[in-house]
């Protein structure tokens, strides 16, 4: 079946530290892959996406590369800010419009 | 440009009462999704519609839950009777047709925080 596994949180980093949040997926064929971010008290917002192998999605300094050989889509940022504190969700879309979300990883950035 | 609109934003009710959550998707989006988010279970898909037709309701917890989409601009999620374990944040999301270049992105509403006492 289709599923997404992402690293357990919570993650706590100091400002300007390097961030990696691991995400691996299981799917048949060629899914589209996404990272969503949820700030406190808000709904999920699309952060970035990639629709085919080797594509790199990027936004607001965050990047993730679609790796088919390792079925991974790890989220990275070179220098986190306090404002990046949020919950991050990895997701895939297979056929149709149904999404499969990971369990979310909470990130706290301290000054 | 209005995003997905949900109402109410907060709902507090007593066990046994009927609760109705409302959602207005983004204009032109033909797919609509209802999710439930709790600390214990994370984000769960309850049901989704394509062109106002329910496609997959396997995530609906039990018969106390029902969802309707009478037209392209409105959907409801009803819980009757409500129970304390239904307390959660309920999100609605919408997306364009899956064949379109932007059809693979879901846009979420701000959520309804439901508390059942």
Short mmCIF file of C-alpha atoms in Angstrom, two decimals:
data_model
loop_
_atom_site.label_atom_id
_atom_site.label_comp_id
_atom_site.label_asym_id
_atom_site.label_seq_id
_atom_site.Cartn_x
_atom_site.Cartn_y
_atom_site.Cartn_z
CA UNK A 1 0.00 0.00 0.00
CA UNK A 2 0.88 3.67 0.15
CA UNK A 3 2.44 5.14 3.28
CA UNK A 4 4.82 7.75 4.58
CA UNK A 5 7.21 7.37 7.50
CA UNK A 6 8.89 10.40 8.98
CA UNK A 7 11.26 10.82 11.87
CA UNK A 8 9.87 11.07 15.33
CA UNK A 9 10.00 14.36 17.11
CA UNK A 10 10.14 16.60 18.82
CA UNK A 11 13.24 18.23 17.39
CA UNK A 12 14.82 21.14 19.22
CA UNK A 13 17.54 23.21 17.56
CA UNK A 14 19.35 26.43 18.23
CA UNK A 15 18.89 29.29 15.81
CA UNK A 16 21.13 29.00 12.72
CA UNK A 17 21.57 25.25 13.15
CA UNK A 18 21.22 22.84 10.24
CA UNK A 19 17.93 20.97 9.98
CA UNK A 20 17.18 17.55 8.54
CA UNK A 21 13.84 15.81 8.91
CA UNK A 22 13.83 12.36 7.38
CA UNK A 23 10.95 11.05 5.31
CA UNK A 24 10.65 7.76 3.46
CA UNK A 25 7.71 6.49 1.50
CA UNK A 26 6.15 3.32 0.19
CA UNK A 27 4.15 3.53 -3.00
CA UNK A 28 3.66 1.80 -6.30
CA UNK A 29 4.57 3.74 -9.39
CA UNK A 30 5.56 7.38 -9.26
CA UNK A 31 3.91 9.40 -6.53
CA UNK A 32 4.15 13.14 -6.06
CA UNK A 33 5.82 14.09 -2.77
CA UNK A 34 5.13 17.03 -0.50
CA UNK A 35 6.17 18.77 2.66
CA UNK A 36 3.49 20.68 4.52
CA UNK A 37 4.02 22.95 7.53
CA UNK A 38 1.57 23.67 10.33
CA UNK A 39 2.13 26.71 12.51
CA UNK A 40 0.47 26.80 15.93
CA UNK A 41 -3.28 27.23 15.70
CA UNK A 42 -3.35 27.08 11.91
CA UNK A 43 -4.08 24.63 9.13
CA UNK A 44 -1.46 22.89 7.04
CA UNK A 45 0.27 24.92 4.34
CA UNK A 46 2.17 23.56 1.39
CA UNK A 47 5.89 24.16 1.90
CA UNK A 48 7.33 22.46 -1.17
CA UNK A 49 6.74 19.59 -3.53
CA UNK A 50 8.38 17.39 -6.16
CA UNK A 51 6.54 15.44 -8.80
CA UNK A 52 9.19 13.16 -10.27
CA UNK A 53 12.44 11.45 -9.42
CA UNK A 54 15.47 13.73 -8.88
CA UNK A 55 13.29 16.83 -8.70
CA UNK A 56 14.23 19.24 -5.94
CA UNK A 57 11.50 21.23 -4.26
CA UNK A 58 12.49 24.42 -2.48
CA UNK A 59 10.83 27.27 -0.64
CA UNK A 60 11.79 29.71 2.16
CA UNK A 61 15.26 28.18 2.39
CA UNK A 62 13.91 24.63 2.76
CA UNK A 63 14.82 21.96 0.24
CA UNK A 64 13.93 18.33 -0.41
CA UNK A 65 15.03 16.04 -3.23
CA UNK A 66 12.90 13.20 -4.56
CA UNK A 67 15.14 10.11 -4.36
CA UNK A 68 13.51 7.15 -6.00
CA UNK A 69 16.41 4.80 -5.35
CA UNK A 70 16.12 5.30 -1.59
CA UNK A 71 12.37 6.16 -1.62
CA UNK A 72 13.15 9.26 0.41
CA UNK A 73 12.24 12.94 0.49
CA UNK A 74 14.22 14.41 3.38
CA UNK A 75 13.61 18.03 4.34
CA UNK A 76 16.66 20.24 4.92
CA UNK A 77 17.42 23.83 5.80
CA UNK A 78 20.87 25.24 6.27
CA UNK A 79 20.10 27.78 8.98
CA UNK A 80 16.85 27.62 10.94
CA UNK A 81 15.14 30.60 12.52
CA UNK A 82 12.84 30.87 15.51
CA UNK A 83 10.01 31.53 13.06
CA UNK A 84 10.50 28.03 11.58
CA UNK A 85 9.12 26.49 14.76
CA UNK A 86 6.17 24.42 13.58
CA UNK A 87 5.06 20.87 12.81
CA UNK A 88 6.25 19.48 9.47
CA UNK A 89 4.36 16.80 7.57
CA UNK A 90 5.66 14.67 4.73
CA UNK A 91 3.00 13.43 2.31
CA UNK A 92 2.57 11.60 -0.95
CA UNK A 93 -0.12 11.60 -3.59
CA UNK A 94 -0.58 8.54 -5.70
CA UNK A 95 -3.41 8.14 -8.17
CA UNK A 96 -6.46 10.27 -7.87
CA UNK A 97 -6.47 13.01 -5.29
CA UNK A 98 -5.92 11.03 -2.13
CA UNK A 99 -3.01 12.08 0.04
CA UNK A 100 -1.10 10.00 2.58
CA UNK A 101 0.41 12.04 5.41
CA UNK A 102 3.15 11.17 7.84
CA UNK A 103 2.64 11.62 11.55
CA UNK A 104 4.32 15.01 11.66
CA UNK A 105 7.56 16.20 13.24
CA UNK A 106 7.49 19.04 15.71
CA UNK A 107 10.37 21.50 15.42
CA UNK A 108 11.25 24.06 18.06
CA UNK A 109 14.00 26.58 17.36
CA UNK A 110 15.41 28.37 20.37
CA UNK A 111 17.24 31.72 20.19
CA UNK B 1 -8.37 35.52 -2.79
CA UNK B 2 -10.23 33.56 -0.12
CA UNK B 3 -8.85 30.23 0.89
CA UNK B 4 -10.79 27.34 2.32
CA UNK B 5 -13.31 28.65 4.85
CA UNK B 6 -14.41 26.65 7.85
CA UNK B 7 -16.95 27.43 10.51
CA UNK B 8 -17.17 27.56 13.40
CA UNK B 9 -13.52 27.96 14.41
CA UNK B 10 -14.26 26.67 17.89
CA UNK B 11 -17.12 24.55 19.14
CA UNK B 12 -17.76 23.40 22.67
CA UNK B 13 -20.68 21.09 23.22
CA UNK B 14 -21.95 18.50 25.63
CA UNK B 15 -21.93 14.78 25.08
CA UNK B 16 -24.97 13.62 23.16
CA UNK B 17 -25.48 16.84 21.26
CA UNK B 18 -25.41 17.12 17.49
CA UNK B 19 -22.45 18.98 15.98
CA UNK B 20 -22.27 20.33 12.44
CA UNK B 21 -19.04 21.56 10.94
CA UNK B 22 -19.06 23.55 7.73
CA UNK B 23 -16.63 24.05 4.89
CA UNK B 24 -16.49 26.21 1.79
CA UNK B 25 -13.78 25.06 -0.62
CA UNK B 26 -11.80 27.31 -2.88
CA UNK B 27 -13.83 28.25 -5.93
CA UNK B 28 -13.09 25.96 -8.87
CA UNK B 29 -11.72 23.14 -6.73
CA UNK B 30 -13.60 19.92 -7.36
CA UNK B 31 -12.10 17.74 -4.64
CA UNK B 32 -12.85 18.20 -0.95
CA UNK B 33 -11.37 16.39 2.01
CA UNK B 34 -12.26 16.15 5.70
CA UNK B 35 -9.47 15.34 8.18
CA UNK B 36 -9.34 14.92 11.92
CA UNK B 37 -6.23 15.75 13.94
CA UNK B 38 -5.50 14.56 17.46
CA UNK B 39 -2.34 14.22 19.47
CA UNK B 40 -2.79 10.48 19.76
CA UNK B 41 -3.65 9.62 16.16
CA UNK B 42 -2.19 12.49 14.18
CA UNK B 43 -3.88 13.55 10.95
CA UNK B 44 -6.55 11.14 9.72
CA UNK B 45 -8.49 11.34 6.47
CA UNK B 46 -12.17 10.88 7.21
CA UNK B 47 -13.75 11.23 3.77
CA UNK B 48 -13.19 12.86 0.44
CA UNK B 49 -15.40 14.00 -2.41
CA UNK B 50 -14.80 14.43 -6.12
CA UNK B 51 -17.35 16.56 -7.96
CA UNK B 52 -19.63 16.46 -4.89
CA UNK B 53 -19.65 12.64 -4.84
CA UNK B 54 -18.15 10.77 -1.86
CA UNK B 55 -15.28 8.65 -3.14
CA UNK B 56 -13.79 7.14 -0.02
CA UNK B 57 -15.41 7.26 3.41
CA UNK B 58 -13.45 4.40 4.92
CA UNK B 59 -11.93 6.77 7.45
CA UNK B 60 -15.24 7.78 8.96
CA UNK B 61 -15.04 6.38 12.49
CA UNK B 62 -18.60 5.11 12.85
CA UNK B 63 -22.20 5.73 11.99
CA UNK B 64 -22.34 8.75 14.24
CA UNK B 65 -20.34 10.61 11.60
CA UNK B 66 -21.82 11.72 8.30
CA UNK B 67 -20.68 14.11 5.58
CA UNK B 68 -22.50 15.74 2.72
CA UNK B 69 -21.60 17.94 -0.19
CA UNK B 70 -24.84 19.26 -1.67
CA UNK B 71 -23.04 21.53 -4.13
CA UNK B 72 -19.57 22.49 -5.27
CA UNK B 73 -19.23 25.30 -2.75
CA UNK B 74 -20.37 23.73 0.49
CA UNK B 75 -19.83 20.66 2.63
CA UNK B 76 -20.84 19.61 6.12
CA UNK B 77 -19.52 17.09 8.59
CA UNK B 78 -22.06 16.06 11.20
CA UNK B 79 -21.56 14.14 14.42
CA UNK B 80 -24.69 12.84 16.11
CA UNK B 81 -24.57 12.08 18.98
CA UNK B 82 -21.20 13.56 19.92
CA UNK B 83 -18.89 11.91 22.45
CA UNK B 84 -15.87 13.23 24.38
CA UNK B 85 -13.54 11.10 22.26
CA UNK B 86 -14.61 13.12 19.22
CA UNK B 87 -12.74 16.11 20.62
CA UNK B 88 -10.18 17.08 17.98
CA UNK B 89 -9.35 19.64 15.34
CA UNK B 90 -11.25 18.99 12.12
CA UNK B 91 -9.75 20.26 8.90
CA UNK B 92 -11.28 20.69 5.51
CA UNK B 93 -9.07 20.82 2.42
CA UNK B 94 -9.73 21.24 -1.29
CA UNK B 95 -7.83 20.75 -4.52
CA UNK B 96 -8.15 21.18 -8.26
CA UNK B 97 -8.93 18.23 -10.52
CA UNK B 98 -6.19 15.62 -10.39
CA UNK B 99 -5.41 15.99 -14.08
CA UNK B 100 -4.52 19.67 -13.86
CA UNK B 101 -0.97 20.87 -13.35
CA UNK B 102 -1.87 22.23 -9.92
CA UNK B 103 -4.23 19.41 -9.04
CA UNK B 104 -1.79 17.68 -6.79
CA UNK B 105 -1.79 20.32 -4.04
CA UNK B 106 -4.28 20.35 -1.22
CA UNK B 107 -5.22 23.64 0.40
CA UNK B 108 -6.27 23.44 4.02
CA UNK B 109 -8.71 25.53 5.97
CA UNK B 110 -7.87 26.88 9.44
CA UNK B 111 -9.71 24.04 11.17
CA UNK B 112 -12.50 23.73 13.70
CA UNK B 113 -11.46 22.91 17.24
CA UNK B 114 -14.19 20.71 18.72
CA UNK B 115 -14.46 20.03 22.42
CA UNK B 116 -17.10 17.60 23.64
CA UNK B 117 -17.62 17.72 27.38
#
